[in-house]
CSV table of C-alpha atoms in Angstrom, one decimal:
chain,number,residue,atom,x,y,z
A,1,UNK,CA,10.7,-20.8,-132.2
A,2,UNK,CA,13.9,-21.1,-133.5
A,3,UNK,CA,15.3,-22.4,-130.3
A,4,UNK,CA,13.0,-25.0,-130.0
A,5,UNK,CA,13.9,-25.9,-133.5
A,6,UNK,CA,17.5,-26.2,-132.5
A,7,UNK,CA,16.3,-28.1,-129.2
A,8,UNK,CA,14.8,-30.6,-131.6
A,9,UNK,CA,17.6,-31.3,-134.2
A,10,UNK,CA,20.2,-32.1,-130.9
A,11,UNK,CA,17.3,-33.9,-129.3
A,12,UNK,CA,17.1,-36.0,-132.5
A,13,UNK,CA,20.8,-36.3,-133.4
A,14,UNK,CA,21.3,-37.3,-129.6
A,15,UNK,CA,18.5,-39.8,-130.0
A,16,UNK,CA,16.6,-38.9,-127.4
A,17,UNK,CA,13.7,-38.6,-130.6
A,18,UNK,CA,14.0,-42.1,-130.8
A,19,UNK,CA,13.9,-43.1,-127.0
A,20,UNK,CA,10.6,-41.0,-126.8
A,21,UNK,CA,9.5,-43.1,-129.7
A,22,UNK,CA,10.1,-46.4,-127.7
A,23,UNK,CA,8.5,-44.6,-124.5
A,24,UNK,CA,5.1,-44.0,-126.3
A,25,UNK,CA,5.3,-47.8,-127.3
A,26,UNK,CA,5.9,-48.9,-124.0
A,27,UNK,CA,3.0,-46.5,-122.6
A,28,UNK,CA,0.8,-48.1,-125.4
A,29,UNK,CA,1.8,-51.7,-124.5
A,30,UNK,CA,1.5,-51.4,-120.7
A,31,UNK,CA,-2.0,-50.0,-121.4
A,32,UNK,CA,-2.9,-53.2,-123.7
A,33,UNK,CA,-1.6,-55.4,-120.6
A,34,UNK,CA,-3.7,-53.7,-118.3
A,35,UNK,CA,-6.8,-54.3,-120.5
A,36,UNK,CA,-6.7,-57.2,-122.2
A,37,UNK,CA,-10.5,-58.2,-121.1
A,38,UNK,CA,-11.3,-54.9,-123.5
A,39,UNK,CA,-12.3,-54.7,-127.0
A,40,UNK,CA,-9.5,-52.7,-128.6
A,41,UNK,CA,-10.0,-50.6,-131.5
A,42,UNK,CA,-7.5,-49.2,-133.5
A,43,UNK,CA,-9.0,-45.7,-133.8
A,44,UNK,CA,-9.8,-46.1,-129.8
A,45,UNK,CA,-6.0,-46.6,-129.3
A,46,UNK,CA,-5.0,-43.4,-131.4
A,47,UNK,CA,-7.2,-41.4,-129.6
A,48,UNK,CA,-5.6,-42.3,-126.3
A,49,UNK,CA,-2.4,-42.0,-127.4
A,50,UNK,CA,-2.9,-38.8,-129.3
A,51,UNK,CA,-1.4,-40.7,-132.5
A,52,UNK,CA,-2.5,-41.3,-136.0
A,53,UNK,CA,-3.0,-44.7,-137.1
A,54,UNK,CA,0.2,-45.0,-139.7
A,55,UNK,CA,1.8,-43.6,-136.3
A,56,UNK,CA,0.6,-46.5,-134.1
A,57,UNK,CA,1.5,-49.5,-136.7
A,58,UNK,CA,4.9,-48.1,-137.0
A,59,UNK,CA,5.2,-47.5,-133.3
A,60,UNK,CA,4.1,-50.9,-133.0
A,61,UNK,CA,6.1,-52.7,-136.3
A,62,UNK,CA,9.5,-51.0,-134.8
A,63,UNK,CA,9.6,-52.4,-131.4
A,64,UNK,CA,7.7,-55.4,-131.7
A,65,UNK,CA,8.1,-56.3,-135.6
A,66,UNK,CA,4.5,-57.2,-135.2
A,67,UNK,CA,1.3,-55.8,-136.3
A,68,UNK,CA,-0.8,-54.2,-133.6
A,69,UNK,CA,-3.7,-56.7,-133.9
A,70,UNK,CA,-0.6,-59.3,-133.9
A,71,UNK,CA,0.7,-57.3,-130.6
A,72,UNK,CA,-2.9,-57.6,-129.1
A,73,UNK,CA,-3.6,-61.1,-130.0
A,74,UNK,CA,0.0,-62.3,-128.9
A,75,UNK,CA,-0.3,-60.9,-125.6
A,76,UNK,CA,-3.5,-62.6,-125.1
A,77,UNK,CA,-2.3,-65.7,-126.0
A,78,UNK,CA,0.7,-65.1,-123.6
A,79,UNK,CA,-1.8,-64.5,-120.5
A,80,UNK,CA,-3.8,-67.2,-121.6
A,81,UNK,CA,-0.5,-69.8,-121.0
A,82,UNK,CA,0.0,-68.0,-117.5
A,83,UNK,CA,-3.8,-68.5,-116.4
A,84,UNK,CA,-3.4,-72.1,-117.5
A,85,UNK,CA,-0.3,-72.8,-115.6
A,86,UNK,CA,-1.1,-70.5,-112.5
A,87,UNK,CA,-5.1,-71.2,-112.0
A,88,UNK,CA,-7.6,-73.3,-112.4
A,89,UNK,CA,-10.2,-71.1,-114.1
A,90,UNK,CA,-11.9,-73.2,-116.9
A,91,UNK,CA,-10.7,-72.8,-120.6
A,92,UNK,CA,-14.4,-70.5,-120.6
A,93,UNK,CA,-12.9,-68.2,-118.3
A,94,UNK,CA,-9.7,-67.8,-119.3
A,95,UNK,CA,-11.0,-67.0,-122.4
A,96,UNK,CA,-13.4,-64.1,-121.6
A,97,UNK,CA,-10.6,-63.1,-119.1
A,98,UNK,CA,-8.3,-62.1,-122.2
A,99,UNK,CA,-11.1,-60.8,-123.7
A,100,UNK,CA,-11.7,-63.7,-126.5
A,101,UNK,CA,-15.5,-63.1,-127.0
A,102,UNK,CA,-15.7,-66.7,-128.6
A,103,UNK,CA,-14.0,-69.8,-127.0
A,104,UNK,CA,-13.5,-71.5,-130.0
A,105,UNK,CA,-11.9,-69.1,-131.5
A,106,UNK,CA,-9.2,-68.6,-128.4
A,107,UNK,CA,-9.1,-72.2,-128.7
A,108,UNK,CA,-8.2,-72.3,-132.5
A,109,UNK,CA,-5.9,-69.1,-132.4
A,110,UNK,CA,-4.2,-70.7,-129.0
A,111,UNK,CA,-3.1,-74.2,-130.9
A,112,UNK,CA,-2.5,-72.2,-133.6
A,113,UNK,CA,0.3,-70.0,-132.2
A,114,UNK,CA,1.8,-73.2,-129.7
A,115,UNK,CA,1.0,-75.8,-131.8
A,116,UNK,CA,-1.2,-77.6,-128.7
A,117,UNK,CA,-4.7,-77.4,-127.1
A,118,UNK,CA,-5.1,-74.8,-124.0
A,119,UNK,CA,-6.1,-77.9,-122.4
A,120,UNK,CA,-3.4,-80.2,-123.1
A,121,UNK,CA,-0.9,-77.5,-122.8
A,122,UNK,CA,-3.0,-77.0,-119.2
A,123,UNK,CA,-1.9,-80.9,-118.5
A,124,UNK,CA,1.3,-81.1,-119.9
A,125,UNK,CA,2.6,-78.3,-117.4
A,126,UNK,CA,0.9,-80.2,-114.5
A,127,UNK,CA,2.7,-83.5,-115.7
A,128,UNK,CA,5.9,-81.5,-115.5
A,129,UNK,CA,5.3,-79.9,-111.9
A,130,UNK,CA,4.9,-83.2,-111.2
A,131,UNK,CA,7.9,-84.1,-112.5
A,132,UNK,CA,9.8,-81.6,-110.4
A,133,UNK,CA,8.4,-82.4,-107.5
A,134,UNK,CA,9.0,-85.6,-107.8
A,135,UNK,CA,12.3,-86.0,-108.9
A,136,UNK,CA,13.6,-82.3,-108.0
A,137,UNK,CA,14.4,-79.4,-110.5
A,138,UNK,CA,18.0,-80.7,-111.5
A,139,UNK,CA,17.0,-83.9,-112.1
A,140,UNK,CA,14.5,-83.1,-114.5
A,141,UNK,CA,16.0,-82.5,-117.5
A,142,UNK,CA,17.6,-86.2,-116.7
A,143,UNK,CA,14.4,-87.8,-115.9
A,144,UNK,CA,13.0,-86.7,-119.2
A,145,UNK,CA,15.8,-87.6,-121.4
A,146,UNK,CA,15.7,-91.0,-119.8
A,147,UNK,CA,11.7,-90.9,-120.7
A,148,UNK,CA,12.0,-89.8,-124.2
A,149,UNK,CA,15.0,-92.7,-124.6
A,150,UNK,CA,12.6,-95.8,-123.5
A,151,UNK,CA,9.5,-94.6,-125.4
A,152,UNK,CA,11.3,-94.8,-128.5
């Protein structure tokens, strides 16, 4: 026992404490990404993760700086963007598919966190794929300023 005590202090004072710390996290995030069509429950998560729940929301607030319903919501939000961009799913079924049970609210939390619709964030992107294509990708940045300058 005593060696395993002494294995811990240099353990901790080497910070290898701290990187299993981060490891868990990363465990815990990569398990949210891989279910974000799921219900998540905070007691559901600790019992997965063999953690309590003050463990979890500082596992969580440390690396992130974010609550874990914050974590959960965020990275919803951040598939959401990708599913808009990348398909052409309707705003319905991007919203079940990052497990928002009610579209309004995905639609309210989405403007919310990007200050635009999913829909007109959804057309803005295609306008600027457009753009790229039409101009090329180092013109861009030119073509927009040259935009912005006229309409004002």
């Amino acid at each position: 026992f005593e060696i395993f005590k002494l294995l811990v202090i240099l353990m901790w004072k080497e910070g290898m404490i701290k990187n299993a710390d981060h490891s868990q996290y990363a465990q815990i995030s990569s398990y949210i990404d891989m279910n974000l069509k799921s219900t998540f429950r905070i007691e559901d998560l600790c019992k997965r993760f063999f953690v309590s729940k003050n463990t979890l929301y500082k596992l969580v607030a440390k690396n992130t700086g974010m609550t874990v319903t914050e974590l959960i919501l965020s990275k919803r939000l951040n598939h959401a963007r990708h599913l808009l961009v990348t398909t052409d799913l309707s705003i319905t079924m991007i919203a079940e598919e990052c497990g928002f049970s009610n579209q309004n609210y995905f639609i309210r939390a989405f403007k919310k966190s990007f200050n635009i619709s999913p829909l007109k964030f959804r057309k803005k992107m295609q306008e600027n794929s457009n753009d790229i294509l039409a101009y090329g990708f180092d013109d861009i940045n030119t073509h927009q300023s040259e935009s912005n300058r006229v309409e004002k």
